[in-house]
Amino acid sequence: MIRRSVVVRGPVEAVFTRFTAGIGQWWPLDQFSYGGDRSADLVLEGQAGGRFYERFRDGEEHEIGRVLVYEPPHRVVFTWNQANWAGPTQVEVRFFPEGDGTRVELEHRGWDELGETGAATERAFAGGWGAILDRFASRAEA
């Protein structure tokens, strides 16, 4: 299980909205995307059952997962899947007031569902999540 957290300046409501509805504005698509240079946007639809997907410059879309839980401004849970995986993993992000800011806690779980490649895939994603949350914190405060 991957666990990462970061504290971001701003009220919980604003930080939650920036993370979810604004994900395409801060996500480092240049480093973490399926489409590489073709990537134009990342979208997390704000409702249970909504899609989590990447949109390419030509309009094509690549679904990464589905929103399982959407509880603004405190919690969002979505699946993360890749074509070569046995099934999806789950990402849960929680938002808590902390001082004059918001603590964002991320948990990415379900790696055991991937079988023998699960541990290696988890290690690869662990470093990525640290960089992604750091980027979020710096962009959310800008």
mmCIF file with all atom_site columns, C-alpha atoms in Angstrom, residues 14-142:
data_model
loop_
_atom_site.group_PDB
_atom_site.id
_atom_site.type_symbol
_atom_site.label_atom_id
_atom_site.label_alt_id
_atom_site.label_comp_id
_atom_site.label_asym_id
_atom_site.label_entity_id
_atom_site.label_seq_id
_atom_site.pdbx_PDB_ins_code
_atom_site.Cartn_x
_atom_site.Cartn_y
_atom_site.Cartn_z
_atom_site.occupancy
_atom_site.B_iso_or_equiv
_atom_site.pdbx_formal_charge
_atom_site.auth_seq_id
_atom_site.auth_comp_id
_atom_site.auth_asym_id
_atom_site.auth_atom_id
_atom_site.pdbx_PDB_model_num
ATOM 1   C CA . ALA A 1 14  ? -10.797 24.978  -2.088  1.00 0.00 ? 14  ALA A CA 1
ATOM 2   C CA . VAL A 1 15  ? -8.066  22.333  -1.902  1.00 0.00 ? 15  VAL A CA 1
ATOM 3   C CA . PHE A 1 16  ? -10.557 19.530  -2.592  1.00 0.00 ? 16  PHE A CA 1
ATOM 4   C CA . THR A 1 17  ? -11.907 21.378  -5.638  1.00 0.00 ? 17  THR A CA 1
ATOM 5   C CA . ARG A 1 18  ? -8.415  22.139  -6.922  1.00 0.00 ? 18  ARG A CA 1
ATOM 6   C CA . PHE A 1 19  ? -7.430  18.462  -6.566  1.00 0.00 ? 19  PHE A CA 1
ATOM 7   C CA . THR A 1 20  ? -10.557 17.022  -8.188  1.00 0.00 ? 20  THR A CA 1
ATOM 8   C CA . ALA A 1 21  ? -12.167 19.474  -10.630 1.00 0.00 ? 21  ALA A CA 1
ATOM 9   C CA . GLY A 1 22  ? -8.823  21.134  -11.364 1.00 0.00 ? 22  GLY A CA 1
ATOM 10  C CA . ILE A 1 23  ? -6.713  17.977  -11.710 1.00 0.00 ? 23  ILE A CA 1
ATOM 11  C CA . GLY A 1 24  ? -5.889  18.698  -15.346 1.00 0.00 ? 24  GLY A CA 1
ATOM 12  C CA . GLN A 1 25  ? -4.431  22.089  -14.408 1.00 0.00 ? 25  GLN A CA 1
ATOM 13  C CA . TRP A 1 26  ? -1.786  20.800  -12.014 1.00 0.00 ? 26  TRP A CA 1
ATOM 14  C CA . TRP A 1 27  ? -1.137  17.139  -12.912 1.00 0.00 ? 27  TRP A CA 1
ATOM 15  C CA . PRO A 1 28  ? 2.336   16.711  -14.481 1.00 0.00 ? 28  PRO A CA 1
ATOM 16  C CA . LEU A 1 29  ? 1.168   15.170  -17.773 1.00 0.00 ? 29  LEU A CA 1
ATOM 17  C CA . ASP A 1 30  ? 4.672   15.639  -19.176 1.00 0.00 ? 30  ASP A CA 1
ATOM 18  C CA . GLN A 1 31  ? 5.939   13.026  -16.687 1.00 0.00 ? 31  GLN A CA 1
ATOM 19  C CA . PHE A 1 32  ? 2.898   10.941  -15.760 1.00 0.00 ? 32  PHE A CA 1
ATOM 20  C CA . SER A 1 33  ? 0.507   10.220  -18.625 1.00 0.00 ? 33  SER A CA 1
ATOM 21  C CA . TYR A 1 34  ? -0.540  7.474   -20.996 1.00 0.00 ? 34  TYR A CA 1
ATOM 22  C CA . GLY A 1 35  ? -0.445  9.616   -24.104 1.00 0.00 ? 35  GLY A CA 1
ATOM 23  C CA . GLY A 1 36  ? 2.932   11.277  -23.601 1.00 0.00 ? 36  GLY A CA 1
ATOM 24  C CA . ASP A 1 37  ? 3.203   14.199  -26.033 1.00 0.00 ? 37  ASP A CA 1
ATOM 25  C CA . ARG A 1 38  ? -0.367  13.538  -27.199 1.00 0.00 ? 38  ARG A CA 1
ATOM 26  C CA . SER A 1 39  ? -1.805  14.287  -23.733 1.00 0.00 ? 39  SER A CA 1
ATOM 27  C CA . ALA A 1 40  ? -3.872  17.442  -23.378 1.00 0.00 ? 40  ALA A CA 1
ATOM 28  C CA . ASP A 1 41  ? -5.927  17.045  -20.187 1.00 0.00 ? 41  ASP A CA 1
ATOM 29  C CA . LEU A 1 42  ? -6.762  14.834  -17.216 1.00 0.00 ? 42  LEU A CA 1
ATOM 30  C CA . VAL A 1 43  ? -10.361 14.715  -15.992 1.00 0.00 ? 43  VAL A CA 1
ATOM 31  C CA . LEU A 1 44  ? -11.869 13.387  -12.764 1.00 0.00 ? 44  LEU A CA 1
ATOM 32  C CA . GLU A 1 45  ? -15.643 13.612  -13.025 1.00 0.00 ? 45  GLU A CA 1
ATOM 33  C CA . GLY A 1 46  ? -17.199 14.876  -9.792  1.00 0.00 ? 46  GLY A CA 1
ATOM 34  C CA . GLN A 1 47  ? -19.673 12.141  -8.971  1.00 0.00 ? 47  GLN A CA 1
ATOM 35  C CA . ALA A 1 48  ? -19.753 8.509   -7.927  1.00 0.00 ? 48  ALA A CA 1
ATOM 36  C CA . GLY A 1 49  ? -19.707 6.477   -11.138 1.00 0.00 ? 49  GLY A CA 1
ATOM 37  C CA . GLY A 1 50  ? -17.905 9.270   -12.992 1.00 0.00 ? 50  GLY A CA 1
ATOM 38  C CA . ARG A 1 51  ? -14.886 8.625   -15.153 1.00 0.00 ? 51  ARG A CA 1
ATOM 39  C CA . PHE A 1 52  ? -11.226 9.322   -14.467 1.00 0.00 ? 52  PHE A CA 1
ATOM 40  C CA . TYR A 1 53  ? -9.624  9.744   -17.876 1.00 0.00 ? 53  TYR A CA 1
ATOM 41  C CA . GLU A 1 54  ? -6.952  11.356  -19.983 1.00 0.00 ? 54  GLU A CA 1
ATOM 42  C CA . ARG A 1 55  ? -7.864  13.334  -23.096 1.00 0.00 ? 55  ARG A CA 1
ATOM 43  C CA . PHE A 1 56  ? -5.407  13.506  -25.975 1.00 0.00 ? 56  PHE A CA 1
ATOM 44  C CA . ARG A 1 57  ? -4.846  16.456  -28.310 1.00 0.00 ? 57  ARG A CA 1
ATOM 45  C CA . ASP A 1 58  ? -6.786  14.729  -31.102 1.00 0.00 ? 58  ASP A CA 1
ATOM 46  C CA . GLY A 1 59  ? -9.857  14.326  -28.830 1.00 0.00 ? 59  GLY A CA 1
ATOM 47  C CA . GLU A 1 60  ? -9.334  10.619  -28.136 1.00 0.00 ? 60  GLU A CA 1
ATOM 48  C CA . GLU A 1 61  ? -9.879  9.609   -24.509 1.00 0.00 ? 61  GLU A CA 1
ATOM 49  C CA . HIS A 1 62  ? -8.175  6.947   -22.401 1.00 0.00 ? 62  HIS A CA 1
ATOM 50  C CA . GLU A 1 63  ? -10.127 5.831   -19.336 1.00 0.00 ? 63  GLU A CA 1
ATOM 51  C CA . ILE A 1 64  ? -7.900  5.211   -16.323 1.00 0.00 ? 64  ILE A CA 1
ATOM 52  C CA . GLY A 1 65  ? -10.631 4.405   -13.832 1.00 0.00 ? 65  GLY A CA 1
ATOM 53  C CA . ARG A 1 66  ? -13.957 5.236   -12.252 1.00 0.00 ? 66  ARG A CA 1
ATOM 54  C CA . VAL A 1 67  ? -14.966 7.377   -9.296  1.00 0.00 ? 67  VAL A CA 1
ATOM 55  C CA . LEU A 1 68  ? -16.259 5.101   -6.536  1.00 0.00 ? 68  LEU A CA 1
ATOM 56  C CA . VAL A 1 69  ? -16.835 7.665   -3.780  1.00 0.00 ? 69  VAL A CA 1
ATOM 57  C CA . TYR A 1 70  ? -17.227 11.418  -4.137  1.00 0.00 ? 70  TYR A CA 1
ATOM 58  C CA . GLU A 1 71  ? -17.772 13.191  -0.799  1.00 0.00 ? 71  GLU A CA 1
ATOM 59  C CA . PRO A 1 72  ? -16.805 16.863  -1.138  1.00 0.00 ? 72  PRO A CA 1
ATOM 60  C CA . PRO A 1 73  ? -14.866 18.348  0.462   1.00 0.00 ? 73  PRO A CA 1
ATOM 61  C CA . HIS A 1 74  ? -13.425 15.464  2.475   1.00 0.00 ? 74  HIS A CA 1
ATOM 62  C CA . ARG A 1 75  ? -12.932 12.345  0.354   1.00 0.00 ? 75  ARG A CA 1
ATOM 63  C CA . VAL A 1 76  ? -12.673 10.947  -3.136  1.00 0.00 ? 76  VAL A CA 1
ATOM 64  C CA . VAL A 1 77  ? -11.979 7.326   -4.115  1.00 0.00 ? 77  VAL A CA 1
ATOM 65  C CA . PHE A 1 78  ? -11.313 6.197   -7.672  1.00 0.00 ? 78  PHE A CA 1
ATOM 66  C CA . THR A 1 79  ? -9.995  3.145   -9.439  1.00 0.00 ? 79  THR A CA 1
ATOM 67  C CA . TRP A 1 80  ? -6.765  3.060   -11.403 1.00 0.00 ? 80  TRP A CA 1
ATOM 68  C CA . ASN A 1 81  ? -6.325  0.450   -14.091 1.00 0.00 ? 81  ASN A CA 1
ATOM 69  C CA . GLN A 1 82  ? -3.954  -0.324  -16.941 1.00 0.00 ? 82  GLN A CA 1
ATOM 70  C CA . ALA A 1 83  ? -4.593  -2.632  -19.876 1.00 0.00 ? 83  ALA A CA 1
ATOM 71  C CA . ASN A 1 84  ? -1.928  -5.137  -18.757 1.00 0.00 ? 84  ASN A CA 1
ATOM 72  C CA . TRP A 1 85  ? -3.202  -5.358  -15.166 1.00 0.00 ? 85  TRP A CA 1
ATOM 73  C CA . ALA A 1 86  ? -5.389  -8.176  -13.868 1.00 0.00 ? 86  ALA A CA 1
ATOM 74  C CA . GLY A 1 87  ? -7.789  -5.587  -12.434 1.00 0.00 ? 87  GLY A CA 1
ATOM 75  C CA . PRO A 1 88  ? -7.983  -2.109  -10.983 1.00 0.00 ? 88  PRO A CA 1
ATOM 76  C CA . THR A 1 89  ? -6.294  -0.707  -7.910  1.00 0.00 ? 89  THR A CA 1
ATOM 77  C CA . GLN A 1 90  ? -7.907  1.982   -5.743  1.00 0.00 ? 90  GLN A CA 1
ATOM 78  C CA . VAL A 1 91  ? -6.782  5.494   -4.883  1.00 0.00 ? 91  VAL A CA 1
ATOM 79  C CA . GLU A 1 92  ? -8.348  7.197   -1.863  1.00 0.00 ? 92  GLU A CA 1
ATOM 80  C CA . VAL A 1 93  ? -7.651  10.854  -1.151  1.00 0.00 ? 93  VAL A CA 1
ATOM 81  C CA . ARG A 1 94  ? -8.789  12.515  2.085   1.00 0.00 ? 94  ARG A CA 1
ATOM 82  C CA . PHE A 1 95  ? -8.706  16.201  2.998   1.00 0.00 ? 95  PHE A CA 1
ATOM 83  C CA . PHE A 1 96  ? -8.349  17.431  6.610   1.00 0.00 ? 96  PHE A CA 1
ATOM 84  C CA . PRO A 1 97  ? -8.030  20.939  8.056   1.00 0.00 ? 97  PRO A CA 1
ATOM 85  C CA . GLU A 1 98  ? -4.560  21.525  9.485   1.00 0.00 ? 98  GLU A CA 1
ATOM 86  C CA . GLY A 1 99  ? -3.600  24.923  10.846  1.00 0.00 ? 99  GLY A CA 1
ATOM 87  C CA . ASP A 1 100 ? -4.266  27.480  8.115   1.00 0.00 ? 100 ASP A CA 1
ATOM 88  C CA . GLY A 1 101 ? -4.137  24.789  5.460   1.00 0.00 ? 101 GLY A CA 1
ATOM 89  C CA . THR A 1 102 ? -5.317  21.351  4.436   1.00 0.00 ? 102 THR A CA 1
ATOM 90  C CA . ARG A 1 103 ? -3.615  18.000  4.867   1.00 0.00 ? 103 ARG A CA 1
ATOM 91  C CA . VAL A 1 104 ? -4.088  15.855  1.773   1.00 0.00 ? 104 VAL A CA 1
ATOM 92  C CA . GLU A 1 105 ? -3.642  12.147  2.510   1.00 0.00 ? 105 GLU A CA 1
ATOM 93  C CA . LEU A 1 106 ? -3.424  9.715   -0.384  1.00 0.00 ? 106 LEU A CA 1
ATOM 94  C CA . GLU A 1 107 ? -3.586  5.934   -0.198  1.00 0.00 ? 107 GLU A CA 1
ATOM 95  C CA . HIS A 1 108 ? -3.132  3.748   -3.292  1.00 0.00 ? 108 HIS A CA 1
ATOM 96  C CA . ARG A 1 109 ? -4.041  0.139   -2.542  1.00 0.00 ? 109 ARG A CA 1
ATOM 97  C CA . GLY A 1 110 ? -4.965  -3.155  -4.145  1.00 0.00 ? 110 GLY A CA 1
ATOM 98  C CA . TRP A 1 111 ? -1.543  -4.061  -5.559  1.00 0.00 ? 111 TRP A CA 1
ATOM 99  C CA . ASP A 1 112 ? -1.959  -7.684  -4.471  1.00 0.00 ? 112 ASP A CA 1
ATOM 100 C CA . GLU A 1 113 ? -4.767  -7.948  -7.056  1.00 0.00 ? 113 GLU A CA 1
ATOM 101 C CA . LEU A 1 114 ? -2.129  -7.638  -9.804  1.00 0.00 ? 114 LEU A CA 1
ATOM 102 C CA . GLY A 1 115 ? -0.511  -10.960 -8.953  1.00 0.00 ? 115 GLY A CA 1
ATOM 103 C CA . GLU A 1 116 ? 3.238   -11.420 -9.238  1.00 0.00 ? 116 GLU A CA 1
ATOM 104 C CA . THR A 1 117 ? 3.776   -8.005  -10.864 1.00 0.00 ? 117 THR A CA 1
ATOM 105 C CA . GLY A 1 118 ? 1.990   -6.185  -8.043  1.00 0.00 ? 118 GLY A CA 1
ATOM 106 C CA . ALA A 1 119 ? 4.988   -5.505  -5.785  1.00 0.00 ? 119 ALA A CA 1
ATOM 107 C CA . ALA A 1 120 ? 7.162   -4.129  -8.591  1.00 0.00 ? 120 ALA A CA 1
ATOM 108 C CA . THR A 1 121 ? 4.334   -1.981  -9.925  1.00 0.00 ? 121 THR A CA 1
ATOM 109 C CA . GLU A 1 122 ? 3.654   -0.638  -6.438  1.00 0.00 ? 122 GLU A CA 1
ATOM 110 C CA . ARG A 1 123 ? 7.316   0.372   -6.050  1.00 0.00 ? 123 ARG A CA 1
ATOM 111 C CA . ALA A 1 124 ? 7.226   2.169   -9.402  1.00 0.00 ? 124 ALA A CA 1
ATOM 112 C CA . PHE A 1 125 ? 4.090   4.102   -8.456  1.00 0.00 ? 125 PHE A CA 1
ATOM 113 C CA . ALA A 1 126 ? 5.349   5.003   -4.955  1.00 0.00 ? 126 ALA A CA 1
ATOM 114 C CA . GLY A 1 127 ? 7.931   7.482   -6.217  1.00 0.00 ? 127 GLY A CA 1
ATOM 115 C CA . GLY A 1 128 ? 5.512   8.888   -8.731  1.00 0.00 ? 128 GLY A CA 1
ATOM 116 C CA . TRP A 1 129 ? 2.905   9.725   -6.120  1.00 0.00 ? 129 TRP A CA 1
ATOM 117 C CA . GLY A 1 130 ? 5.464   11.680  -4.097  1.00 0.00 ? 130 GLY A CA 1
ATOM 118 C CA . ALA A 1 131 ? 6.325   13.825  -7.113  1.00 0.00 ? 131 ALA A CA 1
ATOM 119 C CA . ILE A 1 132 ? 2.661   14.250  -8.060  1.00 0.00 ? 132 ILE A CA 1
ATOM 120 C CA . LEU A 1 133 ? 1.613   15.435  -4.589  1.00 0.00 ? 133 LEU A CA 1
ATOM 121 C CA . ASP A 1 134 ? 4.591   17.801  -4.419  1.00 0.00 ? 134 ASP A CA 1
ATOM 122 C CA . ARG A 1 135 ? 3.495   19.274  -7.749  1.00 0.00 ? 135 ARG A CA 1
ATOM 123 C CA . PHE A 1 136 ? -0.066  19.597  -6.469  1.00 0.00 ? 136 PHE A CA 1
ATOM 124 C CA . ALA A 1 137 ? 1.078   21.437  -3.352  1.00 0.00 ? 137 ALA A CA 1
ATOM 125 C CA . SER A 1 138 ? 3.226   23.879  -5.304  1.00 0.00 ? 138 SER A CA 1
ATOM 126 C CA . ARG A 1 139 ? 0.549   24.547  -7.945  1.00 0.00 ? 139 ARG A CA 1
ATOM 127 C CA . ALA A 1 140 ? -2.365  24.749  -5.497  1.00 0.00 ? 140 ALA A CA 1
ATOM 128 C CA . GLU A 1 141 ? -0.537  27.431  -3.512  1.00 0.00 ? 141 GLU A CA 1
ATOM 129 C CA . ALA A 1 142 ? 0.600   29.437  -6.549  1.00 0.00 ? 142 ALA A CA 1
#
